[in-house]
Short mmCIF file of C-alpha atoms in Angstrom, two decimals:
data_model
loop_
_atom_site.label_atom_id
_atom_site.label_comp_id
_atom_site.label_asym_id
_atom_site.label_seq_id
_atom_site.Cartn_x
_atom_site.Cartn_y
_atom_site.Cartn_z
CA UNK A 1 12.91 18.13 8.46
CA UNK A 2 10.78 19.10 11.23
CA UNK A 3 7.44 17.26 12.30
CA UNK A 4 5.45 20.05 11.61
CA UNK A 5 7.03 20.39 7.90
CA UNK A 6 6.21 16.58 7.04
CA UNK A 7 2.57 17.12 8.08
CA UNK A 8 2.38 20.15 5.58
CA UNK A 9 3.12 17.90 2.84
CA UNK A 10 0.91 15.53 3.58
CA UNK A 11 -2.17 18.29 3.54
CA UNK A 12 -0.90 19.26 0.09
CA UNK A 13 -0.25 15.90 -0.92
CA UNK A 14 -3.90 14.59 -0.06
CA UNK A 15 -5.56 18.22 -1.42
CA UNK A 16 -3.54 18.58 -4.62
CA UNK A 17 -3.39 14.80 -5.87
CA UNK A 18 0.46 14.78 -6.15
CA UNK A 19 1.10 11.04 -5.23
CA UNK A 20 -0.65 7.89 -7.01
CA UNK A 21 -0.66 6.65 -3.78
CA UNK A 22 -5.14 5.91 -3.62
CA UNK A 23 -7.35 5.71 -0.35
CA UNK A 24 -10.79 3.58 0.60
CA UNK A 25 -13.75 5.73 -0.21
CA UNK A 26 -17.05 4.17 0.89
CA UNK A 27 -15.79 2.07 3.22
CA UNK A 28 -16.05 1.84 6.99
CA UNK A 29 -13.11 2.81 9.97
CA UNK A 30 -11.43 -0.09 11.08
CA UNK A 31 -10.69 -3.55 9.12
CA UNK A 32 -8.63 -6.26 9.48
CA UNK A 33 -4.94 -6.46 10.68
CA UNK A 34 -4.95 -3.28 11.45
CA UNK A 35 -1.97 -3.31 14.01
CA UNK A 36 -0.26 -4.81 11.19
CA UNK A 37 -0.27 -1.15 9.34
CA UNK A 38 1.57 2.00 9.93
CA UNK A 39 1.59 5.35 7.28
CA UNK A 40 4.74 5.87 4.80
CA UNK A 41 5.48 9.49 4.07
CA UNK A 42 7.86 11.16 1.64
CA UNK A 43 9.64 14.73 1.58
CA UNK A 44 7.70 15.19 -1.64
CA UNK A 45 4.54 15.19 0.05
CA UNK A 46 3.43 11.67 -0.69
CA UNK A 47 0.72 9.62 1.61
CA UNK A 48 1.21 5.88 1.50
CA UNK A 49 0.45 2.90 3.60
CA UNK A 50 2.57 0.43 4.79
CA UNK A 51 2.45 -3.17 5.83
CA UNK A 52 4.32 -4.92 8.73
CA UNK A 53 6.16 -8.16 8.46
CA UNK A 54 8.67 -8.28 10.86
CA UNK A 55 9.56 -6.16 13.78
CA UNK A 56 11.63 -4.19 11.35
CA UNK A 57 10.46 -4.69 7.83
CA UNK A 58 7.59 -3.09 5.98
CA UNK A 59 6.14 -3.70 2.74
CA UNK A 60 4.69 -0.77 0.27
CA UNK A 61 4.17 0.10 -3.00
CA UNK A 62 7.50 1.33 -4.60
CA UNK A 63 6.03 4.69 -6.45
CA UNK A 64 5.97 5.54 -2.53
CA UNK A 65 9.49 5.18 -2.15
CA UNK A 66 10.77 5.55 -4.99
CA UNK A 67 13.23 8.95 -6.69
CA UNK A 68 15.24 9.07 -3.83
CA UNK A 69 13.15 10.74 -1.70
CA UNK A 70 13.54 11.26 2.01
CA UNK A 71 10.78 8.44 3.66
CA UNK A 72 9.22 8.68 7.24
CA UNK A 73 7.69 6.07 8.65
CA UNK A 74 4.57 7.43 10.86
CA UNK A 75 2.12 6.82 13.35
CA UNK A 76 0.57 8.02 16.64
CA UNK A 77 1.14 7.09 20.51
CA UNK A 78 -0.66 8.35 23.51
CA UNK A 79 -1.98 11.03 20.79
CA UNK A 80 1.36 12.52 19.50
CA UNK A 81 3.30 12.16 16.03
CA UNK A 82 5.86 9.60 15.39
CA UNK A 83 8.31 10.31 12.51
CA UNK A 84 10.68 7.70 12.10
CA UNK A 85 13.76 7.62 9.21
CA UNK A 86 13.78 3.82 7.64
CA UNK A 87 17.68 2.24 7.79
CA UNK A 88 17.44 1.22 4.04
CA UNK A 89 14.47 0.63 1.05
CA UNK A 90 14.46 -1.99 -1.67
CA UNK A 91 12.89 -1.35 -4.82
CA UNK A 92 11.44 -4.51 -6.90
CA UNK A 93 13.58 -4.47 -9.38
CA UNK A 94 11.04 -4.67 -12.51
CA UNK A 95 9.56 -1.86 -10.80
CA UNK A 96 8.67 1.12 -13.76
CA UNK A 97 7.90 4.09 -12.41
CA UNK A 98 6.92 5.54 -16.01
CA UNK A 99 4.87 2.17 -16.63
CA UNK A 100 1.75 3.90 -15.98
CA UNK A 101 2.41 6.59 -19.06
CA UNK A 102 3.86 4.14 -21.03
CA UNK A 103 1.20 1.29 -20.61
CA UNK A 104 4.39 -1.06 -19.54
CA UNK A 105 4.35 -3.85 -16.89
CA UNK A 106 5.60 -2.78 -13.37
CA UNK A 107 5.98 -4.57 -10.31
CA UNK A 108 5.31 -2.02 -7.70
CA UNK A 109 6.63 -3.25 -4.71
CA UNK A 110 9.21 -2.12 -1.98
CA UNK A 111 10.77 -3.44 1.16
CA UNK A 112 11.58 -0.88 4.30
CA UNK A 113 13.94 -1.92 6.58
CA UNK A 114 13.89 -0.21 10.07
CA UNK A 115 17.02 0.77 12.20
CA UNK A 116 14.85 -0.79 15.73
CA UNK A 117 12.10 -3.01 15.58
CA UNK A 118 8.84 -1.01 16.04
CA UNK A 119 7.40 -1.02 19.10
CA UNK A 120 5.21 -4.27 20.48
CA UNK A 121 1.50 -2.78 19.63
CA UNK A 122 2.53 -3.88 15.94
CA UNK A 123 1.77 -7.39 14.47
CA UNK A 124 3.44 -8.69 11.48
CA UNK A 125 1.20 -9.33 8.50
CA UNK A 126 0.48 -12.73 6.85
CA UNK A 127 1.35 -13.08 3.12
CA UNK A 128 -0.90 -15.07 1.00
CA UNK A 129 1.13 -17.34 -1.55
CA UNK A 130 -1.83 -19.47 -2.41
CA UNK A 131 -4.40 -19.61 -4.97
CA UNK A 132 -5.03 -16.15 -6.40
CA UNK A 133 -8.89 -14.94 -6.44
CA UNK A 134 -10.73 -15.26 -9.52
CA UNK A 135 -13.77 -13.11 -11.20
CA UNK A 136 -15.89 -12.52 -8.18
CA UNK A 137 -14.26 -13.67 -5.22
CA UNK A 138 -14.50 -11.56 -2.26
CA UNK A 139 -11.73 -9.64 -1.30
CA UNK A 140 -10.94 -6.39 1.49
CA UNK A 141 -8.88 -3.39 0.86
CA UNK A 142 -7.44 -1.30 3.34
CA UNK A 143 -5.43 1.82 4.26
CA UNK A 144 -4.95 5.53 5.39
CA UNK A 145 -6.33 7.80 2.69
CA UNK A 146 -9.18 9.80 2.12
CA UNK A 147 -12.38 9.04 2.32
CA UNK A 148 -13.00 11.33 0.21
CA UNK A 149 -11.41 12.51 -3.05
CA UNK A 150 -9.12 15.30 -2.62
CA UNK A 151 -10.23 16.39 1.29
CA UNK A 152 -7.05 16.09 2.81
CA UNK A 153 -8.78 16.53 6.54
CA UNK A 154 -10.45 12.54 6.22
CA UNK A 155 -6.56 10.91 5.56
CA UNK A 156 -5.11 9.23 8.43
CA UNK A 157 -7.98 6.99 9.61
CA UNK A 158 -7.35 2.94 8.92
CA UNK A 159 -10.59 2.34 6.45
CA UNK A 160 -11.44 -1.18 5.02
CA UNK A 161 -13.91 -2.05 1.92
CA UNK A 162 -15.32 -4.80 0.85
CA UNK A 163 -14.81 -5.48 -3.16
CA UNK A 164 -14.95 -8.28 -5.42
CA UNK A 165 -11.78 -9.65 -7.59
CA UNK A 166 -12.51 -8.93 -11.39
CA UNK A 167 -10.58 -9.60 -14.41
CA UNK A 168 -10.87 -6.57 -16.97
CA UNK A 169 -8.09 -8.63 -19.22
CA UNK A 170 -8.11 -11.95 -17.79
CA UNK A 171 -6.75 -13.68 -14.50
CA UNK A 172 -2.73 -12.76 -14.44
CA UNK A 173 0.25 -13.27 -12.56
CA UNK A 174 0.66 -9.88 -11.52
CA UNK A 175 -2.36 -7.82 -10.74
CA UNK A 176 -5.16 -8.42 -8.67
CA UNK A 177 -7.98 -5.47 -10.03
CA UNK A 178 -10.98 -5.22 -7.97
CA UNK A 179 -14.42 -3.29 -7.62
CA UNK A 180 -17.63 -2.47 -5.37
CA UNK A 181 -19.86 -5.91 -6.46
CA UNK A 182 -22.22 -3.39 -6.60
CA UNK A 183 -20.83 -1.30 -9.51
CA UNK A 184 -18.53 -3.91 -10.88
CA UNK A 185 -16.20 -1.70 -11.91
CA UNK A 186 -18.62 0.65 -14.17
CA UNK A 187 -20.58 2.30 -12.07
CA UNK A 188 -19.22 4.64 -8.88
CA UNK A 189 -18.77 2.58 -5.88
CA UNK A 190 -16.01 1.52 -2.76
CA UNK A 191 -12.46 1.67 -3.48
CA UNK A 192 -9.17 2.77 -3.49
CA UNK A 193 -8.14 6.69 -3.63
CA UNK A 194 -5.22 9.17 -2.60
CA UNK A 195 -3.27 7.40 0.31
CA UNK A 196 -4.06 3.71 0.06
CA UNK A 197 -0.81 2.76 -2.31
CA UNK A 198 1.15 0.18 -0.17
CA UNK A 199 -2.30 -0.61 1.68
CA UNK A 200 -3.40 -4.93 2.26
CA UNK A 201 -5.54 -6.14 -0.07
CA UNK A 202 -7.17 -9.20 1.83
CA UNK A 203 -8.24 -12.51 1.21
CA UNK A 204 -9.29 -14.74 3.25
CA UNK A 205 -7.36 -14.32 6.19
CA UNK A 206 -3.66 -12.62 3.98
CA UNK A 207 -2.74 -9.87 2.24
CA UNK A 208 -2.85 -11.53 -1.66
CA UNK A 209 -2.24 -7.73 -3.35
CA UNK A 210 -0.65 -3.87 -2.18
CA UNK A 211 -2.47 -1.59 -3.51
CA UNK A 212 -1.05 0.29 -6.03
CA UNK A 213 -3.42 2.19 -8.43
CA UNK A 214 -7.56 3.05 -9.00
CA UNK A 215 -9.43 4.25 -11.65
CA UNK A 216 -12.64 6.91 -11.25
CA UNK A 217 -15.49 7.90 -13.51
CA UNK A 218 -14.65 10.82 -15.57
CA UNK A 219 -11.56 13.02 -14.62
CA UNK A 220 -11.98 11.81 -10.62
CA UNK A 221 -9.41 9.16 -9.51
CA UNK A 222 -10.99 6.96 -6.85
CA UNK A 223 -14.24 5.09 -6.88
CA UNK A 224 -14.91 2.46 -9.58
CA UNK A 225 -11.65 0.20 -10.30
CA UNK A 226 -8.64 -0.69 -7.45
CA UNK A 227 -5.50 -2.30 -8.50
CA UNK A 228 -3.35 -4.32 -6.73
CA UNK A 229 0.62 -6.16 -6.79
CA UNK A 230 -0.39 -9.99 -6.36
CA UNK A 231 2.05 -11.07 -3.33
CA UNK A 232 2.62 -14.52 -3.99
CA UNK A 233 4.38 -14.36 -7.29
CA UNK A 234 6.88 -12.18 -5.88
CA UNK A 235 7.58 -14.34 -3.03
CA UNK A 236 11.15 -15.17 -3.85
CA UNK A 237 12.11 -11.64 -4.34
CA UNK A 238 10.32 -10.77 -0.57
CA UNK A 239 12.12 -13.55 0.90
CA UNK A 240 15.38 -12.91 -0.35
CA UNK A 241 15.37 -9.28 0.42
CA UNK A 242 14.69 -10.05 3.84
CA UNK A 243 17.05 -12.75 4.57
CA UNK A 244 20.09 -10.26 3.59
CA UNK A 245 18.03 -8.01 6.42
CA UNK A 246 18.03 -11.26 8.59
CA UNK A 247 14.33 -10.99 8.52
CA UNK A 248 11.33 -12.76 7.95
CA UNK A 249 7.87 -13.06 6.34
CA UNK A 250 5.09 -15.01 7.67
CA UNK A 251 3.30 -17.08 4.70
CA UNK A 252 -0.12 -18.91 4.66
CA UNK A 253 1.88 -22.08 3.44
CA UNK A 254 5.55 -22.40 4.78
CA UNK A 255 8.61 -23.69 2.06
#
């Protein structure tokens, strides 16, 4: 498919809401690791993010990758497009892509694997596979959608937000939810929105969630609750899917 096809979808995808995929709305340009990101795009239209950990692995959300789907992997140099086909994807494999409809647990979580290792200006990620935060603790969300719900035009800029870890059902081994400290969840605020699936979810200084779903108020999709995929507990499943890639993760605490 030609360049200028792909970047079609993405308007529609961003303008129409097709994708789950959510972006950082109130939040600021720029944010931290932010050579360790790239966009994922699908042949559907789809906007995702994607995280680097190795030269030629990337970690996203798996609704982004998922129904077989041709994937791009995407980002700019001196200015122009770069549209490059991934080598192979890995889907968790208690990933659900009906989980949302059916209130059932997913892990949404894929692995890319690359064909070359992307080029030097990109840093691999660090996982973090400690303590997960509790009610209140600070954390950072990041990625490439809109800052604003359904304008397709603001997509495509590397935002950052500060939020706060809540727990709507309790602290789990799963999901990491988060809010603006401000709203806390119930009132409009800084969050995820159309784009940011597969984006870092920081604490400290690793990724402890991808982002992978938000909540707005009324019939609006962005703006008072952002969900992530806790990292850590998945570990094993990361690790081994990169070994048979001969590849490797970088951890806050080494095994």
């Amino acid at each position: 498919m030609r360049i200028a096809n792909w970047f079609l979808g993405l308007g529609l995808a961003c303008g129409l809401g097709l994708s789950p995929a959510q972006a950082v709305v109130g939040g600021r340009e720029g944010g931290p690791a932010e050579a360790a990101t790239l966009m994922v795009l699908n042949a559907r239209g789809g906007v995702c993010t994607g995280i680097v950990l190795s030269p030629r692995a990337i970690l996203t959300a798996a609704h982004c990758a998922a129904g077989g789907t041709e994937l791009r992997i995407h980002w700019r140099a001196g200015g122009e497009p770069v549209l490059i086909t991934p080598a192979a994807v890995s889907l968790h494999p208690a990933f659900d892509a009906q989980a949302v409809s059916n209130r059932r647990r997913s892990i949404d979580l894929a692995l890319i694997r690359m064909a070359e290792p992307l080029p030097a200006r990109f840093a691999a990620a660090t996982l973090d596979d400690g303590t997960q935060p509790r009610a209140g603790a600070p954390v950072t969300l990041a990625g490439y959608g809109v800052s604003q719900e359904g304008e397709a035009r603001t997509t495509g800029t590397y935002r950052s937000a500060a939020l706060a870890a809540i727990e709507p059902y309790g602290p789990g081994r799963v999901l990491l939810w988060a809010a603006d400290p401000a709203g806390a969840g119930k009132r409009p605020g800084a969050g995820a929105c159309q784009g940011d699936s597969g984006g870092p979810i920081f604490s400290g200084s690793g990724v402890v969630a991808v982002s992978s779903w938000s909540t707005g108020p009324g019939r609006r999709r962005c703006g008072l609750l952002s969900q992530g995929i806790l990292v850590g507990p998945q570990r094993g499943w990361i690790d081994a899917t990169l070994a048979q890639w001969r590849e490797n993760a970088r951890w806050t605490s080494m095994r």
